[in-house]
JSON list of C-alpha atoms and ligand atoms in Angstrom, two decimals:
[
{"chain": "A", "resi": 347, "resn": "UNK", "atom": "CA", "xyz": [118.69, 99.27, 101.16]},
{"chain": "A", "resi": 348, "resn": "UNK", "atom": "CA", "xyz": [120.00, 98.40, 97.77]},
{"chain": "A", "resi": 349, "resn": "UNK", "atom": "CA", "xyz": [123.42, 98.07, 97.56]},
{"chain": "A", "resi": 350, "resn": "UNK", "atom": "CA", "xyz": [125.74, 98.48, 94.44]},
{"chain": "A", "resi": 351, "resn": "UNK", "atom": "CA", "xyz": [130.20, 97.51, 95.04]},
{"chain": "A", "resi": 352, "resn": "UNK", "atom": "CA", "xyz": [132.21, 99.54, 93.27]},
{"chain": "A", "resi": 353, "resn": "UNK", "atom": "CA", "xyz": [134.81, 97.43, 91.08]},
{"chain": "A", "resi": 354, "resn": "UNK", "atom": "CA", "xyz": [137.46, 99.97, 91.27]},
{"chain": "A", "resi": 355, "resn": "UNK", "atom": "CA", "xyz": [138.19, 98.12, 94.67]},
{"chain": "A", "resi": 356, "resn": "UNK", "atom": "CA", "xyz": [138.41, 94.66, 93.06]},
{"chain": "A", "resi": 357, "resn": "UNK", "atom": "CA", "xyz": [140.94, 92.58, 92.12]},
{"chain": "A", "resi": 358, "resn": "UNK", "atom": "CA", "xyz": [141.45, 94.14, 88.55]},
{"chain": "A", "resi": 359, "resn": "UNK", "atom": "CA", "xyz": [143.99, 91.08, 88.10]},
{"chain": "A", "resi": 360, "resn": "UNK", "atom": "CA", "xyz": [140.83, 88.64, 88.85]},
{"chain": "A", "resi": 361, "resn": "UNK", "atom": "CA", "xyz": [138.17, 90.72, 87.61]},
{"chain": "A", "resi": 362, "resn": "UNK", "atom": "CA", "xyz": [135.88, 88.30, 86.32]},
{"chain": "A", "resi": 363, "resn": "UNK", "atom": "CA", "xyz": [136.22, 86.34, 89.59]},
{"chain": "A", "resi": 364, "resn": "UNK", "atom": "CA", "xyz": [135.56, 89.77, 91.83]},
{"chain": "A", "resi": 365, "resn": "UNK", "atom": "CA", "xyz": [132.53, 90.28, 89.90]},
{"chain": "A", "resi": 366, "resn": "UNK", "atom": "CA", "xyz": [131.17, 86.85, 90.39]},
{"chain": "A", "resi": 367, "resn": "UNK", "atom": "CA", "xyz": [131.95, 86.89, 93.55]},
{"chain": "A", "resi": 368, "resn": "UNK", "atom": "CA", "xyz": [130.20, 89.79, 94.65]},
{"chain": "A", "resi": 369, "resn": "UNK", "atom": "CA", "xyz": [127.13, 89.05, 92.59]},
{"chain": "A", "resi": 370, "resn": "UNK", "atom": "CA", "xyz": [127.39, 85.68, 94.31]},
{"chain": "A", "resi": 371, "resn": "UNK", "atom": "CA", "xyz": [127.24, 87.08, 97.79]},
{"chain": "A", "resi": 372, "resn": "UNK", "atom": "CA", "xyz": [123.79, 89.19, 97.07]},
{"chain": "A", "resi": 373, "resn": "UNK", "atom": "CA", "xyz": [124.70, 92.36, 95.38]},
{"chain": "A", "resi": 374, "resn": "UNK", "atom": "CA", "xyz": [122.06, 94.01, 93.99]},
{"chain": "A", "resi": 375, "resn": "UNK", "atom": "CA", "xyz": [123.85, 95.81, 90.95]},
{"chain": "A", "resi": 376, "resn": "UNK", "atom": "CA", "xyz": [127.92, 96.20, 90.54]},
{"chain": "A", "resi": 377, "resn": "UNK", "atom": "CA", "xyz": [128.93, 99.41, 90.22]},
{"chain": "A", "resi": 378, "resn": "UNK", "atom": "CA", "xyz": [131.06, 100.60, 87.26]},
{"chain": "A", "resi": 379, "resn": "UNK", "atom": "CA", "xyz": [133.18, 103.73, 88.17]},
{"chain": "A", "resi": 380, "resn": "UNK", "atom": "CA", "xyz": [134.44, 105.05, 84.46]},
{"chain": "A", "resi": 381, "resn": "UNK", "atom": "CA", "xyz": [137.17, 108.19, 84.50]},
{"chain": "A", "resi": 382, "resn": "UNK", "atom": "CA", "xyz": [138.64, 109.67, 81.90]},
{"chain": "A", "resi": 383, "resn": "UNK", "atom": "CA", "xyz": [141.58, 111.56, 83.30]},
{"chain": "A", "resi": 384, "resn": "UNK", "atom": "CA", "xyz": [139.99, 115.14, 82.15]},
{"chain": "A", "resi": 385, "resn": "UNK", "atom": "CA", "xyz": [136.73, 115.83, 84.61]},
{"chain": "A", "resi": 386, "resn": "UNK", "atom": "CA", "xyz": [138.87, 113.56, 87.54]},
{"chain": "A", "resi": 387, "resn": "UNK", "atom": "CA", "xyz": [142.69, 112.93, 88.01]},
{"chain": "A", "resi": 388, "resn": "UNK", "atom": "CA", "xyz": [142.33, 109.15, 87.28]},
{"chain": "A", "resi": 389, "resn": "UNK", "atom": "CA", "xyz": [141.63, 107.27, 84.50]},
{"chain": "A", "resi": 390, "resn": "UNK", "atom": "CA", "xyz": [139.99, 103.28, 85.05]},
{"chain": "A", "resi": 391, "resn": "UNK", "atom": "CA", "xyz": [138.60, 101.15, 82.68]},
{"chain": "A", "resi": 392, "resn": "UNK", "atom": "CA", "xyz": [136.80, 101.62, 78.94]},
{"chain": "A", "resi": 393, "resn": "UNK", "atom": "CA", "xyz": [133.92, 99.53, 77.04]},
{"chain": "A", "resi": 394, "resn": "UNK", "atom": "CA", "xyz": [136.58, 96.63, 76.08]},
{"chain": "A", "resi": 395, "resn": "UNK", "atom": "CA", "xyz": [136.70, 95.43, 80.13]},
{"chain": "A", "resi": 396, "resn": "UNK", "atom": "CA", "xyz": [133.52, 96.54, 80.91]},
{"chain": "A", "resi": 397, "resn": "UNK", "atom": "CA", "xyz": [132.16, 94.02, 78.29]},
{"chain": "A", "resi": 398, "resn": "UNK", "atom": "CA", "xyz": [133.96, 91.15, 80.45]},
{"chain": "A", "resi": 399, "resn": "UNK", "atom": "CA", "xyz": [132.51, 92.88, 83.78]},
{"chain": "A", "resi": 400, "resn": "UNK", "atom": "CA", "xyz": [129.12, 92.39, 81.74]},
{"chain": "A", "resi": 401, "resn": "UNK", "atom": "CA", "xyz": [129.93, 88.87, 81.08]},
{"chain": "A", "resi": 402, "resn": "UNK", "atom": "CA", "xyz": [130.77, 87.66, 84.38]},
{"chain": "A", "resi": 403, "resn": "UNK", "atom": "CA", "xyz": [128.07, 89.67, 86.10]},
{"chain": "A", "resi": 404, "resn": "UNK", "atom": "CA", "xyz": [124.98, 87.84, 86.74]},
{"chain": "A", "resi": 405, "resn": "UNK", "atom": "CA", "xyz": [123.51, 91.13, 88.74]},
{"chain": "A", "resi": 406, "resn": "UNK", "atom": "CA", "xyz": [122.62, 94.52, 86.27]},
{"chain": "A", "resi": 407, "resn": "UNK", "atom": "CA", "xyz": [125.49, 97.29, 85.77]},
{"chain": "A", "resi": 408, "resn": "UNK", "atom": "CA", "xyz": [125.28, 100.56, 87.11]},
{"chain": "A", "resi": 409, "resn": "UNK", "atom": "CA", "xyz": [127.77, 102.83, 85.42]},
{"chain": "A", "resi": 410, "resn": "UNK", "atom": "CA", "xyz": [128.58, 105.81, 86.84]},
{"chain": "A", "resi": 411, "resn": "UNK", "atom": "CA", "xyz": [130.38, 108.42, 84.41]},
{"chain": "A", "resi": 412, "resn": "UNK", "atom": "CA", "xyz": [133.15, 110.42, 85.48]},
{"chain": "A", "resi": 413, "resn": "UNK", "atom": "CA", "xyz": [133.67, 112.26, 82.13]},
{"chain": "A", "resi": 414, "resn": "UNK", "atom": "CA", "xyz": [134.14, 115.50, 79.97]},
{"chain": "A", "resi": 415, "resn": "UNK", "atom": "CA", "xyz": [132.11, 114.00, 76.95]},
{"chain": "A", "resi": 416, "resn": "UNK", "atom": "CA", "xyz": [129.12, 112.58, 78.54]},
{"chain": "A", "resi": 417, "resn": "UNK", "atom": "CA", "xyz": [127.29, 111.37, 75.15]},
{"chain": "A", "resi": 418, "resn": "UNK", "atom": "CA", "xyz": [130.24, 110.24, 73.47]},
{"chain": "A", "resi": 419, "resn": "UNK", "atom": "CA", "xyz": [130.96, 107.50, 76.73]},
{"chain": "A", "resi": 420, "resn": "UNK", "atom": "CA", "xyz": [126.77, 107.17, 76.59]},
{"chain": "A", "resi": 421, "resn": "UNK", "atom": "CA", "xyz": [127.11, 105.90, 72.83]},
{"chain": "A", "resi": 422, "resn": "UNK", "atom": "CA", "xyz": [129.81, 103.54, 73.73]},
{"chain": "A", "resi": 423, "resn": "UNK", "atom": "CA", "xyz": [128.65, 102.18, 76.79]},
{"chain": "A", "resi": 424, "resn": "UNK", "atom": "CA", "xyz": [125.00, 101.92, 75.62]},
{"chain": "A", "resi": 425, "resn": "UNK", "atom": "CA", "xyz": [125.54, 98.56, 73.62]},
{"chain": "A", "resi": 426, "resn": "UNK", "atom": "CA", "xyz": [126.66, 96.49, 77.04]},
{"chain": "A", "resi": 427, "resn": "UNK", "atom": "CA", "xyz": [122.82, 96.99, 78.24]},
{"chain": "A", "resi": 428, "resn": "UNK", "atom": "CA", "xyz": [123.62, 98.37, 81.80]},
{"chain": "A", "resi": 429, "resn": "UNK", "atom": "CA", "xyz": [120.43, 99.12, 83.97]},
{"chain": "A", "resi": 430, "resn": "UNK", "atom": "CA", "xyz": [121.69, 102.64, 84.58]},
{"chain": "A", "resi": 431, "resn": "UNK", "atom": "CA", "xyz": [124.02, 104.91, 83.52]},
{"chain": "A", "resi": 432, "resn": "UNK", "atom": "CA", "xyz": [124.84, 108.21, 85.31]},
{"chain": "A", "resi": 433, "resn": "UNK", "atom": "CA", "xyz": [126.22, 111.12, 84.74]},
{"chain": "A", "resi": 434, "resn": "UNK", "atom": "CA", "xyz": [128.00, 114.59, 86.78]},
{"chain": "A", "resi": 435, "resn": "UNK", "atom": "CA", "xyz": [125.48, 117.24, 86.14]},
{"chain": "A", "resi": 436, "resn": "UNK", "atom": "CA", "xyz": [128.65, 120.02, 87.01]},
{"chain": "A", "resi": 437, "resn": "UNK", "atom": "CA", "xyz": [129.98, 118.63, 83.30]},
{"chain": "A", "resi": 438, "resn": "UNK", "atom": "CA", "xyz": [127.10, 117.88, 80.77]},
{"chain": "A", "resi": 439, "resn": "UNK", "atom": "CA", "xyz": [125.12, 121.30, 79.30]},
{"chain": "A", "resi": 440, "resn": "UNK", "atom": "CA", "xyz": [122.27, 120.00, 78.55]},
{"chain": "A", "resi": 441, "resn": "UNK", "atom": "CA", "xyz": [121.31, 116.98, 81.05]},
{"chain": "A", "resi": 442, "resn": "UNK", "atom": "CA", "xyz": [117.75, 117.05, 79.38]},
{"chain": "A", "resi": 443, "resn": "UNK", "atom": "CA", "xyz": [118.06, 116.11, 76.64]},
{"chain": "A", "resi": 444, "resn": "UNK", "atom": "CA", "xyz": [121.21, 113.52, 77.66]},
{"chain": "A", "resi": 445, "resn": "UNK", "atom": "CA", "xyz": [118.53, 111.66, 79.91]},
{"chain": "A", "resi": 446, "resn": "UNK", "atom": "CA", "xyz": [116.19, 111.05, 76.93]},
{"chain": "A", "resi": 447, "resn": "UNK", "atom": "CA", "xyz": [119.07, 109.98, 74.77]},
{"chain": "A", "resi": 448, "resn": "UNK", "atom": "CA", "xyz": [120.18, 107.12, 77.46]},
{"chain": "A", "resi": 449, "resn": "UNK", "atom": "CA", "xyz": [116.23, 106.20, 77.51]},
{"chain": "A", "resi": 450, "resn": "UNK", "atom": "CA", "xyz": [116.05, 105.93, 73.81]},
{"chain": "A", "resi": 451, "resn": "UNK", "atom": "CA", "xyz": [118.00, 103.11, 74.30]},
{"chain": "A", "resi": 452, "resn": "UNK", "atom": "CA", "xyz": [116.07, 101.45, 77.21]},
{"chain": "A", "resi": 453, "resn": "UNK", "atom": "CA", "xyz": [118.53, 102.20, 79.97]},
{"chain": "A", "resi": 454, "resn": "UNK", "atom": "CA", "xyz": [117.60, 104.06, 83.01]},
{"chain": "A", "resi": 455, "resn": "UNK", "atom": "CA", "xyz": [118.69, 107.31, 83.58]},
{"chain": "A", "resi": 456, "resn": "UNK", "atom": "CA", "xyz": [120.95, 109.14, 86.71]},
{"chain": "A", "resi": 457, "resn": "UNK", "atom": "CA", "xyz": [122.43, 112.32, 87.38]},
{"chain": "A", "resi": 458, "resn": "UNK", "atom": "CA", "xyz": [125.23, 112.20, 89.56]},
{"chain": "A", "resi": 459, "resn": "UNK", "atom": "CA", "xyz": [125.73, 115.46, 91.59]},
{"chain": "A", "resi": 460, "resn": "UNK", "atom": "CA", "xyz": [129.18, 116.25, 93.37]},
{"chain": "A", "resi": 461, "resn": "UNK", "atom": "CA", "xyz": [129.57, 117.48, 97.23]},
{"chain": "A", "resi": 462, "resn": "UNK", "atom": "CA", "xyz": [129.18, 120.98, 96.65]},
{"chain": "A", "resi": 463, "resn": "UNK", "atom": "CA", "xyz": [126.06, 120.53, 94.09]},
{"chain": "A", "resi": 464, "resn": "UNK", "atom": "CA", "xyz": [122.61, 121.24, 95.74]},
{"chain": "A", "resi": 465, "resn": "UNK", "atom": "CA", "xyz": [119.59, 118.60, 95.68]},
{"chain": "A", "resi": 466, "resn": "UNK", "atom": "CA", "xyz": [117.86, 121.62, 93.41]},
{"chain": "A", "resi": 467, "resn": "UNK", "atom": "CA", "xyz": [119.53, 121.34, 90.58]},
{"chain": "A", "resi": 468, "resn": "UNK", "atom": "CA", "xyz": [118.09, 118.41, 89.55]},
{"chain": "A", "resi": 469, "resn": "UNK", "atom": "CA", "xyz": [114.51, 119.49, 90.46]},
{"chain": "A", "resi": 470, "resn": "UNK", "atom": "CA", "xyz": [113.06, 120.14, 87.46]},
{"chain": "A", "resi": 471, "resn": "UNK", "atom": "CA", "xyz": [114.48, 117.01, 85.64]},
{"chain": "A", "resi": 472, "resn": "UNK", "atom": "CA", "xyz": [113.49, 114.48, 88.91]},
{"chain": "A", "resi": 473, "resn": "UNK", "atom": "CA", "xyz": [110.44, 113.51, 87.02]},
{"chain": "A", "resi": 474, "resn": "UNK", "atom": "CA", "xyz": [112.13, 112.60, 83.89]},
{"chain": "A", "resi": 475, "resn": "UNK", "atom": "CA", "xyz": [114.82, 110.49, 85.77]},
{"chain": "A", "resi": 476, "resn": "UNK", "atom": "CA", "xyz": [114.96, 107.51, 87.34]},
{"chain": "A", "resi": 477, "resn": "UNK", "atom": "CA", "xyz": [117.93, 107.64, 90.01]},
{"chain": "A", "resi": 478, "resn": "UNK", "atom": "CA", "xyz": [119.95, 110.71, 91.62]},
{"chain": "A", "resi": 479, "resn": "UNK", "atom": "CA", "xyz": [123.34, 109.64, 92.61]},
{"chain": "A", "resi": 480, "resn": "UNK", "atom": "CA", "xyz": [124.93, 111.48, 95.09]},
{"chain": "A", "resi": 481, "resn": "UNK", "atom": "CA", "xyz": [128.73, 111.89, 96.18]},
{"chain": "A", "resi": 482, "resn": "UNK", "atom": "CA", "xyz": [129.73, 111.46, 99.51]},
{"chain": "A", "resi": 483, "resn": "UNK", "atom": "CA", "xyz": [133.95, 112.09, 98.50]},
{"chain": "A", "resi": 484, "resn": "UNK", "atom": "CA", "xyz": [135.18, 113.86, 95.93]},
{"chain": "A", "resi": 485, "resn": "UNK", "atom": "CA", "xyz": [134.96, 111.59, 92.91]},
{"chain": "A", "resi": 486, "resn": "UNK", "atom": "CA", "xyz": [138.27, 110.15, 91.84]},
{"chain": "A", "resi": 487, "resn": "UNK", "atom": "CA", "xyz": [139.12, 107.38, 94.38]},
{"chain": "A", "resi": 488, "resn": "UNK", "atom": "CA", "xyz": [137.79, 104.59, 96.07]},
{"chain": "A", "resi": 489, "resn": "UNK", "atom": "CA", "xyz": [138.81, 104.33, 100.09]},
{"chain": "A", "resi": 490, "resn": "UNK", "atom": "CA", "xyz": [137.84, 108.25, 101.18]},
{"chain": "A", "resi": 491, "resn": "UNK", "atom": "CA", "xyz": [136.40, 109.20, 104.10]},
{"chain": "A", "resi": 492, "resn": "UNK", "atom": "CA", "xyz": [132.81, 110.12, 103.95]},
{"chain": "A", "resi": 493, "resn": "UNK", "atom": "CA", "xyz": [131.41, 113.61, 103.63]},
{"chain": "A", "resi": 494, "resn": "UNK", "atom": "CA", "xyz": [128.84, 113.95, 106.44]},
{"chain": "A", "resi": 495, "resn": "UNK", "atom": "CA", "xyz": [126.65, 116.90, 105.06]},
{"chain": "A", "resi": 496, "resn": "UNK", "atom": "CA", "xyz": [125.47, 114.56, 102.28]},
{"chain": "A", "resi": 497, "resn": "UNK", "atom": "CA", "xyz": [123.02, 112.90, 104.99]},
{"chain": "A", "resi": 498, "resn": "UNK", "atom": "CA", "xyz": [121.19, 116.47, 105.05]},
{"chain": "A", "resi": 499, "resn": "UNK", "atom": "CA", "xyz": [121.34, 116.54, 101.62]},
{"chain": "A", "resi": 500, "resn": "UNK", "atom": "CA", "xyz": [120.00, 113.29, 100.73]},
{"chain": "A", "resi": 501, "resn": "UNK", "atom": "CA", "xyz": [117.01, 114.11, 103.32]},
{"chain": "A", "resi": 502, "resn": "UNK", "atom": "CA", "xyz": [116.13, 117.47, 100.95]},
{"chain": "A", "resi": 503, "resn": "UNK", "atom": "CA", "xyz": [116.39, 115.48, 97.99]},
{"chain": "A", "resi": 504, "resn": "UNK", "atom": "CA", "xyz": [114.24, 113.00, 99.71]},
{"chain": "A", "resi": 505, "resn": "UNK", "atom": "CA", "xyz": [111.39, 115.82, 99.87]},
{"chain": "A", "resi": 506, "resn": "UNK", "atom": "CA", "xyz": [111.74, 116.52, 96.31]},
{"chain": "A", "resi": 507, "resn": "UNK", "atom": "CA", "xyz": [111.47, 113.11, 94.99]},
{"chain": "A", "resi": 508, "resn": "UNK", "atom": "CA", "xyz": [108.58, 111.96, 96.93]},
{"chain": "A", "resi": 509, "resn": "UNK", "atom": "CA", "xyz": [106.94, 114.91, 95.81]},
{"chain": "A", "resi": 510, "resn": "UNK", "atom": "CA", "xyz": [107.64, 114.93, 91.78]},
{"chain": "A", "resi": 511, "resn": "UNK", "atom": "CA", "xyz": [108.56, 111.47, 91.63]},
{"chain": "A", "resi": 512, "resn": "UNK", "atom": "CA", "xyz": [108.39, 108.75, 93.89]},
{"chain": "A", "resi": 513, "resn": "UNK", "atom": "CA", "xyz": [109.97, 106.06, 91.65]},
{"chain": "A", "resi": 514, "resn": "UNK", "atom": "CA", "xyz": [113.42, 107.82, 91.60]},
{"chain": "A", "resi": 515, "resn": "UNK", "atom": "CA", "xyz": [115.91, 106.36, 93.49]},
{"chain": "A", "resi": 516, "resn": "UNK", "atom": "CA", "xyz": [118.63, 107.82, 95.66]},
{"chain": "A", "resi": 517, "resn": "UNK", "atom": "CA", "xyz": [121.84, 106.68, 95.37]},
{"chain": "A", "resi": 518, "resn": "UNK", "atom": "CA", "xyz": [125.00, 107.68, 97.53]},
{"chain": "A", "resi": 519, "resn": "UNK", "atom": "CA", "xyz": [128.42, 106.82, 96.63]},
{"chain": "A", "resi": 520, "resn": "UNK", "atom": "CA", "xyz": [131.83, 107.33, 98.46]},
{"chain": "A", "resi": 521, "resn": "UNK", "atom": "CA", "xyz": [132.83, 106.11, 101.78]},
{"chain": "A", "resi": 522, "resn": "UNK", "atom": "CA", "xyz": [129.88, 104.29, 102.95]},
{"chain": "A", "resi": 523, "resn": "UNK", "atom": "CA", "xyz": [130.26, 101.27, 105.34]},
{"chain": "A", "resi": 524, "resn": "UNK", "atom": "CA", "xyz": [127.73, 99.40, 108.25]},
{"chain": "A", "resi": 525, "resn": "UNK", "atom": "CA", "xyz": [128.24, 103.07, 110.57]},
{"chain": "A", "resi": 526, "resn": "UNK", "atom": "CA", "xyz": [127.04, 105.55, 108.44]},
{"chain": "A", "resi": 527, "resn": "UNK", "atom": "CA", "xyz": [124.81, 103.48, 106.61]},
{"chain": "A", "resi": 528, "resn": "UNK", "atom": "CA", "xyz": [121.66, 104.09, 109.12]},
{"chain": "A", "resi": 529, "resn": "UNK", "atom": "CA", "xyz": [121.75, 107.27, 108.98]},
{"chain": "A", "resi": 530, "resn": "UNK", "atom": "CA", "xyz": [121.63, 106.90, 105.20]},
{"chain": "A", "resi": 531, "resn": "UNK", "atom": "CA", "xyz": [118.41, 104.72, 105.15]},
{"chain": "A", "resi": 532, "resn": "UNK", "atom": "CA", "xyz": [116.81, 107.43, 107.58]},
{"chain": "A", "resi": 533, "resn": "UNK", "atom": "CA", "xyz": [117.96, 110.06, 105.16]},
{"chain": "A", "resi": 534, "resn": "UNK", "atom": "CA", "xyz": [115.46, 108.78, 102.32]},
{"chain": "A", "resi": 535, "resn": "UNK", "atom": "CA", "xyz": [118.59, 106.45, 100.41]},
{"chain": "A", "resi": 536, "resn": "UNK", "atom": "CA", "xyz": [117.62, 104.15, 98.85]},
{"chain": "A", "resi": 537, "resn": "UNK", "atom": "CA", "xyz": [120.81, 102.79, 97.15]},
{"chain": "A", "resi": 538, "resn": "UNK", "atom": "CA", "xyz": [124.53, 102.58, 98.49]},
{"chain": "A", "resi": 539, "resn": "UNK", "atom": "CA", "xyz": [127.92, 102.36, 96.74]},
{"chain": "A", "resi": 540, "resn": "UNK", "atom": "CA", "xyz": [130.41, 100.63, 98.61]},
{"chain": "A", "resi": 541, "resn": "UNK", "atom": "CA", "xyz": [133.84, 99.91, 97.21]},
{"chain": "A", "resi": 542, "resn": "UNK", "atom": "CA", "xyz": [136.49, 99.29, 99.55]},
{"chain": "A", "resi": 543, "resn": "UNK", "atom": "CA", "xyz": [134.14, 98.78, 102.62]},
{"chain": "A", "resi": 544, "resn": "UNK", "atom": "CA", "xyz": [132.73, 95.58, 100.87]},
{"chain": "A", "resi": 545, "resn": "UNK", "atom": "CA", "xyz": [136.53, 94.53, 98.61]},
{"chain": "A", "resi": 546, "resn": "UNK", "atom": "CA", "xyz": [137.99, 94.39, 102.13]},
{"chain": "A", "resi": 547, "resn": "UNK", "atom": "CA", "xyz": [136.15, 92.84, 104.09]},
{"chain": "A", "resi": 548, "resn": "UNK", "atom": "CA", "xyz": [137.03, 88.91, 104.33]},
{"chain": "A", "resi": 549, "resn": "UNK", "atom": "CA", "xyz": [133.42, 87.83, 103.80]},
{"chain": "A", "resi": 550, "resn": "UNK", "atom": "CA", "xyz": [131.52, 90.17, 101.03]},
{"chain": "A", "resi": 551, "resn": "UNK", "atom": "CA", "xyz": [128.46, 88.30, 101.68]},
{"chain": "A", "resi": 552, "resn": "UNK", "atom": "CA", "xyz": [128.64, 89.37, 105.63]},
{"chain": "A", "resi": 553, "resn": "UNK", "atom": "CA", "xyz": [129.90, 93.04, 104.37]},
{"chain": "A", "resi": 554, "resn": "UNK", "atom": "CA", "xyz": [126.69, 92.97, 101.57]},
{"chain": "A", "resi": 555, "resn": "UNK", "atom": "CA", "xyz": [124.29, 91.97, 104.28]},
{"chain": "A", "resi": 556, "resn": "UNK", "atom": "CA", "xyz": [125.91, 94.68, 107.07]},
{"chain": "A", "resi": 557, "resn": "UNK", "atom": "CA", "xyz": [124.43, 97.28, 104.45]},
{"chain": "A", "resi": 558, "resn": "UNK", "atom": "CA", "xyz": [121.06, 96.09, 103.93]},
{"chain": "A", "resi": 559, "resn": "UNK", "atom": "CA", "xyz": [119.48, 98.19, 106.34]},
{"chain": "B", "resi": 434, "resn": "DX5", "atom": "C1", "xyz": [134.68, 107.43, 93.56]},
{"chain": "B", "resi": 434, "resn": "DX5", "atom": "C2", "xyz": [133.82, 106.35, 92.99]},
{"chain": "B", "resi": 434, "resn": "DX5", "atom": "C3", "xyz": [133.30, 105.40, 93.97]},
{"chain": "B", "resi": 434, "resn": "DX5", "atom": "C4", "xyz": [134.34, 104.65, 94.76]},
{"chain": "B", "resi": 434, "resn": "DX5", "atom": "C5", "xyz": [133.75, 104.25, 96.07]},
{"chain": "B", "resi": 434, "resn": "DX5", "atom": "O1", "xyz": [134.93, 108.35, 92.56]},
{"chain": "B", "resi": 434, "resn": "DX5", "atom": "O2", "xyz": [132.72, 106.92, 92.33]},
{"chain": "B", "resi": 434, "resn": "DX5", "atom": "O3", "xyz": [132.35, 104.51, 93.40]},
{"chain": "B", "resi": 434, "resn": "DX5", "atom": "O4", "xyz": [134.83, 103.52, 94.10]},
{"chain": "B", "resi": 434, "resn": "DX5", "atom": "O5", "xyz": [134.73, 103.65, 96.84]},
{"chain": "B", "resi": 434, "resn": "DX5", "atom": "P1", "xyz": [134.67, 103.65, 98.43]},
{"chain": "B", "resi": 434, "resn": "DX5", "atom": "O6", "xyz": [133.43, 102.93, 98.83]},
{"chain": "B", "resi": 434, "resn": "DX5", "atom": "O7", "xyz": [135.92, 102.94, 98.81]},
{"chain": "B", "resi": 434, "resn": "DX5", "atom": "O8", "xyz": [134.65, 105.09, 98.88]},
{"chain": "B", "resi": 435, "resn": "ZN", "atom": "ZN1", "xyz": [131.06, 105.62, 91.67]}
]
């Protein structure tokens, strides 16, 4: 198992530090939560602190959108060179041709798909992209409990990647700590977001590790 913190548990007044502290401790990318107050009711951080997360970060960005204007926040994140950037499917018209717009740029592309979204809606675009990110709270807030039903889901979507495209990686996102994380890695996961299960934890290297199932 891959796994990915989410920031929006850090320290935000020793950001730099969080971030090289977590890469320190094994991450494998740091995740980059961005809301813009419209598609969730919070707002976090823009492309002026993300460019210091960038600097400090010594393990690839992951950048998950939380947005009404999906290409607009593409163009401006695009220049910091994250690995991935994702976006909601449930707000962007035409995902199609949004994945081969982050590609042009030589970032990999994600769809992110909310609790209620099925693993089918992203079936006939799993072969153009290269990760499927999947909610396990309602996005908005780190520290939620998880949403159980996203285990069955993530096994579905398991079926349908293997069998269009193996190379596509399963994310999940939202309440995941060392209990449910098993079931996760049975499911088909491949990566896990953790924000507040790894921020609060007095060792992140013993928290990292606890995940890498
Ligand atoms: C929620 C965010 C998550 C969040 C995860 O909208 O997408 O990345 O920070 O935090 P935890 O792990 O605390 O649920
Ligand atoms: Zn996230």
């Amino acid at each position: 198992m891959l796994v990915a913190p989410s920031i929006l548990s850090a320290d935000f007044g020793n950001l730099a530090r969080d971030v090289k502290a977590i890469c320190d401790a094994g991450c494998d990318l740091v995740h980059v939560d961005v809301m813009d107050g419209h598609f969730v009711p919070n707002l976090t951080i823009g492309p002026v602190v993300v460019e210091s997360v960038a600097k400090a970060a010594t393990k690839p960005l992951d950048i998950h959108l939380m947005v009404e204007n999906n290409t607009f926040f593409v163009e401006l994140f695009a220049p910091l060179k994250p690995r991935y950037i994702t976006f909601h499917i449930e707000e962007e018209k035409h995902p199609h041709r949004l994945i081969q717009k982050i590609k042009t740029y030589g970032i990999k592309a994600g769809i992110v798909l909310n609790p209620h979204t099925r693993p089918e809606s992203v079936e006939y675009l799993l072969e153009e992209l290269d990760m499927v990110l999947l909610m396990s709270v309602n996005p908005g807030f780190g520290g939620q409990s998880f949403i159980p039903s996203v285990i069955k889901k993530a096994a579905r979507l398991a079926k349908l990647r293997d069998e269009l495209n193996p190379e596509c990686l399963i994310e999940v996102d939202g309440g995941v700590n060392d209990k449910n994380v098993g079931a996760l890695k049975e499911a088909g996961v491949d990566v896990v977001v953790a924000g507040s299960y790894v921020f609060k934890h007095a060792s992140y290297k013993e928290a990292i590790e606890s995940l890498k199932v």
